[in-house]
Coordinates of C-alpha atoms and ligand atoms in Angstrom, one line a residue:
X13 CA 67.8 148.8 -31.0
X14 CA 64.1 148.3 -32.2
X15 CA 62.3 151.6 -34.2
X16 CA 60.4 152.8 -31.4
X17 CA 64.1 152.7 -29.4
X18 CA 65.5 155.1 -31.9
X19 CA 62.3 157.3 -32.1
X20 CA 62.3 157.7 -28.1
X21 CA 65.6 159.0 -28.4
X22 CA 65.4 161.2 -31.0
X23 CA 62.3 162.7 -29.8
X24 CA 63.9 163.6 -26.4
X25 CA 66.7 165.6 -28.3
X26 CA 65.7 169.7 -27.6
X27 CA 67.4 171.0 -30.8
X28 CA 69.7 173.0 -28.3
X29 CA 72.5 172.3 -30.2
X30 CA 75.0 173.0 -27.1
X31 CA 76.6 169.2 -28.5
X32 CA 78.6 171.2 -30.2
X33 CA 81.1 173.3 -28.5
X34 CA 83.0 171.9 -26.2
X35 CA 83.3 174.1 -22.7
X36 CA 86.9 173.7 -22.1
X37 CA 87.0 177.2 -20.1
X38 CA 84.2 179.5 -19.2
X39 CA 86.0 182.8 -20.1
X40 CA 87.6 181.7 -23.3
X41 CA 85.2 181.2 -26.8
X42 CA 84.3 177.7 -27.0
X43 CA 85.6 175.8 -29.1
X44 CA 84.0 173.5 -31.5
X45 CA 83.6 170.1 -30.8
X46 CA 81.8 168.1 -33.4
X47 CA 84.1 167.2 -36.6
X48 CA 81.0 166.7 -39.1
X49 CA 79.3 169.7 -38.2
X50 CA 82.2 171.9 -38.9
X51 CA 83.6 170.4 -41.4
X52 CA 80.3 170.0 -43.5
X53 CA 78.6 173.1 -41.9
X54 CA 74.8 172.3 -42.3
X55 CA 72.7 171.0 -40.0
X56 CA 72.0 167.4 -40.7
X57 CA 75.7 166.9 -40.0
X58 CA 75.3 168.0 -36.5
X59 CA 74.0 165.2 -34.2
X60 CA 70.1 166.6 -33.6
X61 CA 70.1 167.3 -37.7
X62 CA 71.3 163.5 -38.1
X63 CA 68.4 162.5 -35.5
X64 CA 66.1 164.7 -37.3
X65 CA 67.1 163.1 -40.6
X66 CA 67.0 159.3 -38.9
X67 CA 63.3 160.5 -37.7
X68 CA 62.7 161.0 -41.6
X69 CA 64.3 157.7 -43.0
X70 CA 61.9 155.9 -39.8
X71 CA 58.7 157.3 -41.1
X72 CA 60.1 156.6 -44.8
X73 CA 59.8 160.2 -45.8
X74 CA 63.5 159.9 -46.6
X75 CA 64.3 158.1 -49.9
X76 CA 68.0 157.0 -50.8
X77 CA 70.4 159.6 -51.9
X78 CA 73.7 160.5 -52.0
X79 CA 72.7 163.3 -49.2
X80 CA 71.7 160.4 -47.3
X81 CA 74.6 158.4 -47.3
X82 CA 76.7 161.6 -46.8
X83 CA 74.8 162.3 -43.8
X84 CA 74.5 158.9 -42.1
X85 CA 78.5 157.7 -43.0
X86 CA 80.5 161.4 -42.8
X87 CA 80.4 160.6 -38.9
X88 CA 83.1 159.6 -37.2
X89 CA 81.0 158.1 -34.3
X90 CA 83.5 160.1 -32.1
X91 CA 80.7 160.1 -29.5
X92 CA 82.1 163.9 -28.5
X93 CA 77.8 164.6 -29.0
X94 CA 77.0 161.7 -26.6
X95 CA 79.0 163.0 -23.5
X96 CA 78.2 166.7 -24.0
X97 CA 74.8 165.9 -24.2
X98 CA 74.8 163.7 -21.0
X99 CA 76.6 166.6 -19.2
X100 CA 73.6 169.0 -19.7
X101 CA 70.8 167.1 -20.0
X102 CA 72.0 164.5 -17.9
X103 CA 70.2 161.9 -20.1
X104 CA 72.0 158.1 -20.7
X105 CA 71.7 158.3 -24.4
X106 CA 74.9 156.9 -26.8
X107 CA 74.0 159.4 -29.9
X108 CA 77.2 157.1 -31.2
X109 CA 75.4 154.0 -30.9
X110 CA 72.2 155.4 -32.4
X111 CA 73.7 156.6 -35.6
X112 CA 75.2 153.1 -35.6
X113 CA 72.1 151.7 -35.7
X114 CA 71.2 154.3 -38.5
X115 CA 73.4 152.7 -40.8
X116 CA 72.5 148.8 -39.8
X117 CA 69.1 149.8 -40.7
X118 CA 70.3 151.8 -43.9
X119 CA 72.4 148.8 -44.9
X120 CA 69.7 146.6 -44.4
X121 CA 67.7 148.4 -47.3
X122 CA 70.8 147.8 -49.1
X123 CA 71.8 151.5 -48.4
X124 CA 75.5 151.7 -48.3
X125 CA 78.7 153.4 -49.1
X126 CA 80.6 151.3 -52.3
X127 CA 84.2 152.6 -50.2
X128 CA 82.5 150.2 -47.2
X129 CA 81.0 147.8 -49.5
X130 CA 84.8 147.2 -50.7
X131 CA 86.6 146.8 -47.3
X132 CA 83.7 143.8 -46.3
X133 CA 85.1 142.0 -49.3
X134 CA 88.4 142.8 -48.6
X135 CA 88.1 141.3 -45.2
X136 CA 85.9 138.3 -46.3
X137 CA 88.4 137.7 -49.0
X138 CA 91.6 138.1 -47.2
X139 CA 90.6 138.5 -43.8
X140 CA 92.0 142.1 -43.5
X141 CA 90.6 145.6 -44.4
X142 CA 93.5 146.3 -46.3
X143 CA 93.7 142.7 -48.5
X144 CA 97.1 142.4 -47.8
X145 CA 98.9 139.6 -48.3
X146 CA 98.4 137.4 -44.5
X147 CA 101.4 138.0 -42.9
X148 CA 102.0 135.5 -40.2
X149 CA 105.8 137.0 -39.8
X150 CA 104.4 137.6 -36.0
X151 CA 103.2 134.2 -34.7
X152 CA 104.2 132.2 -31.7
X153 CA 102.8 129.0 -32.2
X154 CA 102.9 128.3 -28.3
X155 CA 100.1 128.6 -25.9
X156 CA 101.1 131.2 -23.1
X157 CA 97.8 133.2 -20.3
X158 CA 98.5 136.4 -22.5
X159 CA 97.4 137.2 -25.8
X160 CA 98.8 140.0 -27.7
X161 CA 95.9 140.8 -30.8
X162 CA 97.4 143.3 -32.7
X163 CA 94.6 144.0 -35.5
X164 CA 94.7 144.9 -39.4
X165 CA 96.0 148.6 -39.5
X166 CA 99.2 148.1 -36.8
X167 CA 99.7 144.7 -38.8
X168 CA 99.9 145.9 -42.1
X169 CA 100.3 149.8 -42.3
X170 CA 102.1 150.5 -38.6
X171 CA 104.2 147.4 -37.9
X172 CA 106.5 150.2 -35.7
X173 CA 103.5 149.8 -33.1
X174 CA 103.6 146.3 -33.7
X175 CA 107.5 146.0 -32.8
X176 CA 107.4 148.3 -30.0
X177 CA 104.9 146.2 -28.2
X178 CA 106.4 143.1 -28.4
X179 CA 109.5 144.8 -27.9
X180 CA 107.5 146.2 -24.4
X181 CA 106.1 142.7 -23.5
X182 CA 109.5 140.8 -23.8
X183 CA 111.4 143.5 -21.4
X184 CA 108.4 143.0 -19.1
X185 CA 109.3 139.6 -18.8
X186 CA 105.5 138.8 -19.9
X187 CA 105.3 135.2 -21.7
X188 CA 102.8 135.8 -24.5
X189 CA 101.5 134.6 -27.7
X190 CA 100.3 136.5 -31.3
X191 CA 97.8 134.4 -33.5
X192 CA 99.8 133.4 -36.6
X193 CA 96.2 133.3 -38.5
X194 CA 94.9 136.5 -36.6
X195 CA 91.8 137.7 -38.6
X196 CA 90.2 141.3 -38.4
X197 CA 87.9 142.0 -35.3
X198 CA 85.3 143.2 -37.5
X199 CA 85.1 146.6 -36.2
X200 CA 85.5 148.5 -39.4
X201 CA 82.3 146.1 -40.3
X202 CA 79.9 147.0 -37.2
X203 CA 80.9 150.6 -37.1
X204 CA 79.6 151.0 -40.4
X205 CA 76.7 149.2 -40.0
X206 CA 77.4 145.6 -41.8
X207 CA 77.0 143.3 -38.5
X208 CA 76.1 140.4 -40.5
X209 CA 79.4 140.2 -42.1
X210 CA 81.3 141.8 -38.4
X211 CA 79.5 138.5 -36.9
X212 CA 81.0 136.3 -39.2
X213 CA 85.3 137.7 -38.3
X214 CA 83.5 137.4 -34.2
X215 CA 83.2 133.6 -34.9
X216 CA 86.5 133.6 -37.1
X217 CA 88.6 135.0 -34.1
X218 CA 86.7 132.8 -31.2
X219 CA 87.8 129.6 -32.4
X220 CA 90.9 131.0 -32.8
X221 CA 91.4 132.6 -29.2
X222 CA 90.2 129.7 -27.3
X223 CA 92.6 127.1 -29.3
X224 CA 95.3 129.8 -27.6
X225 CA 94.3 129.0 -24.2
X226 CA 94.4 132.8 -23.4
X227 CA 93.2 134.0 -20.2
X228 CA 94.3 137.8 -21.2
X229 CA 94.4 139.9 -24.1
X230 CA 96.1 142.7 -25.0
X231 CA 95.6 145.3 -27.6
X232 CA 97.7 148.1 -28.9
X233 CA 94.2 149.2 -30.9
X234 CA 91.4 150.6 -29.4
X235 CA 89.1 149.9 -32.2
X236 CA 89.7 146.3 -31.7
X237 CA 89.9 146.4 -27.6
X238 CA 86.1 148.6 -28.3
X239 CA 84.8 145.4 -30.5
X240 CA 85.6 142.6 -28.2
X241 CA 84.4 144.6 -25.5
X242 CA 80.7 145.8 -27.3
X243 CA 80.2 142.7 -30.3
X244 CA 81.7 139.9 -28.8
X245 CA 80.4 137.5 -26.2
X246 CA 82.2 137.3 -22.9
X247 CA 84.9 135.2 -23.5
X248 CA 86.4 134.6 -20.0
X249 CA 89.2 136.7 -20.6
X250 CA 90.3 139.3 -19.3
X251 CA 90.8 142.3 -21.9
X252 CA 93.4 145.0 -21.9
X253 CA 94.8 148.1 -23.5
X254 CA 98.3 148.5 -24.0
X255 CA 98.6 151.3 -21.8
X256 CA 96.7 149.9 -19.2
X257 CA 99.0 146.3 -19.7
X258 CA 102.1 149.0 -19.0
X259 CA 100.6 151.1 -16.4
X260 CA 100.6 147.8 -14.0
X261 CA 104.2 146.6 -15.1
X262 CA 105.5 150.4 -15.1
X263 CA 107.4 149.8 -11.6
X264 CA 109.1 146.8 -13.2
X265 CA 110.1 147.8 -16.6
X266 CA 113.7 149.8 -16.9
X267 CA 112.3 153.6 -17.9
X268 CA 114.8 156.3 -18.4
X269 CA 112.9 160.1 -19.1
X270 CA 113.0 160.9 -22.4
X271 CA 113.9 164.7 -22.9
X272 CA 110.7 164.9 -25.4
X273 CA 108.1 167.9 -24.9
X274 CA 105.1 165.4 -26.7
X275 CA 101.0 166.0 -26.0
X276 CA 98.3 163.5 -26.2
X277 CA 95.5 163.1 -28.1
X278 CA 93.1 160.9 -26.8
X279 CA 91.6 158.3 -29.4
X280 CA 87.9 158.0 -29.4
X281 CA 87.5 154.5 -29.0
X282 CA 90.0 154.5 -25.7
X283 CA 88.8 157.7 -23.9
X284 CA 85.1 158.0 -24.5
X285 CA 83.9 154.8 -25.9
X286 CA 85.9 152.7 -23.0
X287 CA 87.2 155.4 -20.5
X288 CA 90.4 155.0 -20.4
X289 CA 91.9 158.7 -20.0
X290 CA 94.5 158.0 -16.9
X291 CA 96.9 154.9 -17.8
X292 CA 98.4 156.6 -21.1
X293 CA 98.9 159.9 -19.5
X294 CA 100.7 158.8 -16.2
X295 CA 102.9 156.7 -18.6
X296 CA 103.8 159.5 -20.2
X297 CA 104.2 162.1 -17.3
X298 CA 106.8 159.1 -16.3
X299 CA 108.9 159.1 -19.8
X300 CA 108.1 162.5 -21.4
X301 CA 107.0 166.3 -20.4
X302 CA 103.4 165.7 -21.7
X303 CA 101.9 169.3 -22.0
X304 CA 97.6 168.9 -22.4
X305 CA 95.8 170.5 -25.5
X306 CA 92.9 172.7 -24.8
X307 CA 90.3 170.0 -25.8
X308 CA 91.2 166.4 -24.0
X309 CA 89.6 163.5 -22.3
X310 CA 85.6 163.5 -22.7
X311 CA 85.8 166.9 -24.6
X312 CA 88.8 165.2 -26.7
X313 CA 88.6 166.4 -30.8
X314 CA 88.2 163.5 -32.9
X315 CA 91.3 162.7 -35.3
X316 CA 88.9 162.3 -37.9
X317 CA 89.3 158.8 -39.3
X318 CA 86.9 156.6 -37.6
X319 CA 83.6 154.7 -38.2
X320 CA 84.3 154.5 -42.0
X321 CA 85.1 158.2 -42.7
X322 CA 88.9 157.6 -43.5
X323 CA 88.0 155.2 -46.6
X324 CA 84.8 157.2 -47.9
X325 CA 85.3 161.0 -46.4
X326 CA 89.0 161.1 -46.5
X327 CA 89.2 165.1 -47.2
X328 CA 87.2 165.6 -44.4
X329 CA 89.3 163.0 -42.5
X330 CA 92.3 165.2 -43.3
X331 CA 90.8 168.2 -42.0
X332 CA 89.8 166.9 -39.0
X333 CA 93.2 165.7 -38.5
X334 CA 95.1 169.1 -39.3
X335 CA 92.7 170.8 -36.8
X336 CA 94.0 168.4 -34.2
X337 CA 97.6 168.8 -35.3
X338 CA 97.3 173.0 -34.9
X339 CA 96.1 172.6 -31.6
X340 CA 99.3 170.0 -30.7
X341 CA 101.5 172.7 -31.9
X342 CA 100.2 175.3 -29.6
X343 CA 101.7 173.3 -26.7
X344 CA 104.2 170.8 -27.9
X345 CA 106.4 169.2 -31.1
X346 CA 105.1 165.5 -30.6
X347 CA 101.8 164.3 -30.9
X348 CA 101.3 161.1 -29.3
X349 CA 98.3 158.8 -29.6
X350 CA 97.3 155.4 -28.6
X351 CA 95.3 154.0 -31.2
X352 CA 97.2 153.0 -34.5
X353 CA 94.1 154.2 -36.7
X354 CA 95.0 158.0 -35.0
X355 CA 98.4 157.8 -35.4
X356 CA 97.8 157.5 -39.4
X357 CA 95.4 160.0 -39.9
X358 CA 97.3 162.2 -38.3
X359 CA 100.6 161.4 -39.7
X360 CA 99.1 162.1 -42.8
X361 CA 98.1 165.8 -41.9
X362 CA 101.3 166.3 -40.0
X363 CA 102.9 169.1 -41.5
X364 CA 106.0 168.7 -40.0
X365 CA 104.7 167.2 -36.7
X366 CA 106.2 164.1 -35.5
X367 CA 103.6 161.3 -34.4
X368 CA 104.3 158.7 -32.0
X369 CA 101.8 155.7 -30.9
X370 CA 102.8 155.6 -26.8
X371 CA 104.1 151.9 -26.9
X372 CA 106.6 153.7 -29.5
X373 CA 107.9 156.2 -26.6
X374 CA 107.9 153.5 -24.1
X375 CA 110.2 151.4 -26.2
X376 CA 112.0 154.5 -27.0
X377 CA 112.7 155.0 -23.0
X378 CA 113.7 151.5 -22.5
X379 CA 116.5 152.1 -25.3
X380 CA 117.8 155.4 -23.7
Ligands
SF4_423 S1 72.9 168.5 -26.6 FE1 71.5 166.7 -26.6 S2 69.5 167.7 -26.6 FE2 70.9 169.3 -27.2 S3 70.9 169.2 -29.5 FE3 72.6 167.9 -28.8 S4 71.7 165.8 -28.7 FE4 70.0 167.3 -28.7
SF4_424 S1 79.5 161.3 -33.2 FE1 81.1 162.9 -33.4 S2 81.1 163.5 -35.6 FE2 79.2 162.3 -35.2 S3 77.6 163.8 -34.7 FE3 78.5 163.2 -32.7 S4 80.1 164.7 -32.3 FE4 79.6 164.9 -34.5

């Protein structure tokens, strides 16, 4: 996005502020709807401050700070700004991809967090965010149509997701493969603004995915399914969620209902960055008695933990994350997610709440 891009945008936003609450019913007090803003409780955290602020650093009245960084990375990217926006003003305008570009351009000045700073070594050094030691306990060396691409956090913090999936794949009767040397998508890199080095794990993971001879991949992590989909070029292949992978074998796999009251949180990459609202909830109105929250789908609240904020914000990741857990226990005793970056954060701030990934539960209901 070129200067005068960003300047067009932020000079249509009215200041109106309405981004913020989500309208979830007219007769009830809105709730809030924007983690930063409530969390940080001044203005440039809110989406038209941030603008205002990007106007600033875009006519270089804005000099690097620590307020500066605070304001451009304590975002989640959640887009939650984006779709209420779009609903009253009806203008296209991705406020999530704008304060993306903030950063790009920030980081180009050599204007960046040291926590982000540390995980693009990390990956260039080890070729995960977390430098673990490469596991390649998962590959199948053969060549098989489907991919399964099961990215840094579920393959070195969550491996439960990890053997749920594969446990869902083989009792689908789905032939697939896993990359032994599977390298990080890069996401973490281009969501906080470090596309040179994101490029760099884009080529890594080509070379590797067309020696596989996939023609389909799936993904048990949004953030992942988000960065083929947005960074990479097409590939030929057909890319896939897990839940949408189950939703069209759910007729053929052997589901008992699970006597589990659970609710579901939607992940901001799935729901508002790639639409996919329906497939995890029809899975789980088959195996479970999903009760909704008050603030779902396009008006979802952020788990807190995305673009960057988890490894340089993590109080404020927390308290996202226990706001989201309060409102789960309003209506249910299991959270479920479908994103393994969620189901961490929130784990974290669970107080007693049990988290569940829904690959877990559907590999729970084939066991009943
Ligand atoms: S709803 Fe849109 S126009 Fe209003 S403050 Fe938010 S970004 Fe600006
Ligand atoms: S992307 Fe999310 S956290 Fe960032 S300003 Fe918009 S609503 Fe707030």
């Amino acid at each position: 996005m070129q200067p005068e891009e960003m300047k067009e945008a932020i000079y249509r936003c009215g200041k109106c502020k309405l981004c913020s609450i989500a309208t979830y019913h007219p007769n009830e007090k809105s709730l809030p709807i924007c983690p930063s803003g409530e969390y940080y409780r001044y203005q440039a955290f809110f989406a038209p401050g941030r603008l205002e602020v990007l106007r600033g650093v875009l006519d270089d009245e804005i000099e690097n700070s620590e307020g500066l960084l605070k304001v451009a990375y304590a975002c989640t990217l959640c887009g939650a700004c984006y779709e209420k926006c779009r609903e009253i003003s009806s203008i296209e305008q991705n406020h999530a991809e704008i304060f993306e570009e903030m950063r790009n351009l920030l980081v180009e000045k050599g204007w960046m967090m040291d926590a982000h700073r540390d995980i693009m070594e990390k990956v260039s050094e080890t070729g995960n965010a977390y430098a673990a030691p490469v596991s390649e306990d998962y590959g199948h060396g053969k060549r098989e149509d489907t991919l399964y691409f099961i990215g840094c956090t579920s393959r070195y913090r969550e491996p439960e997701i990890v053997d749920a999936m594969i446990a869902v794949l083989e009792a689908s009767g789905e032939k697939f493969s896993i990359l032994g040397d599977e390298t990080c998508c890069g996401s973490v890199l281009f969501r906080t603004g470090q596309r040179e080095a994101g490029e760099v794990q884009v080529q890594k993971n080509i070379r590797a995915i067309k020696e596989s001879g996939a023609k389909r991949i799936v993904f048990t992590c949004p953030g992942c399914l988000m960065t083929f989909k947005k960074n990479y070029p097409d590939l030929g292949v057909e890319l896939l969620h897990s839940t949408e992978f189950i939703t069209q074998c759910l007729d053929r796999l052997p589901l008992k209902k699970l006597d589990m009251n659970v609710t579901y949180h939607d992940p901001c990459h799935l729901g508002r960055h790639l639409g996919i609202y329906n497939e995890p909830r029809e899975i789980l109105n088959r195996i479970t008695n999903l009760h909704e929250m008050k603030r779902i789908r396009e008006q979802s609240w952020c788990c807190g933990s995305g673009g960057g904020v988890k490894s340089a914000f993590d109080d404020f990741a927390l308290w996202s994350a226990g706001e989201r857990i309060r409102e789960a226990g309003d209506v249910a005793d299991i959270l479920t997610s479908a994103c393994p970056f969620c189901k961490r954060n929130l784990a974290e701030a669970a107080d007693g709440m049990e988290i569940y990934d829904v690959v877990e539960l559907v590999k729970l209901a084939l066991e009943v």
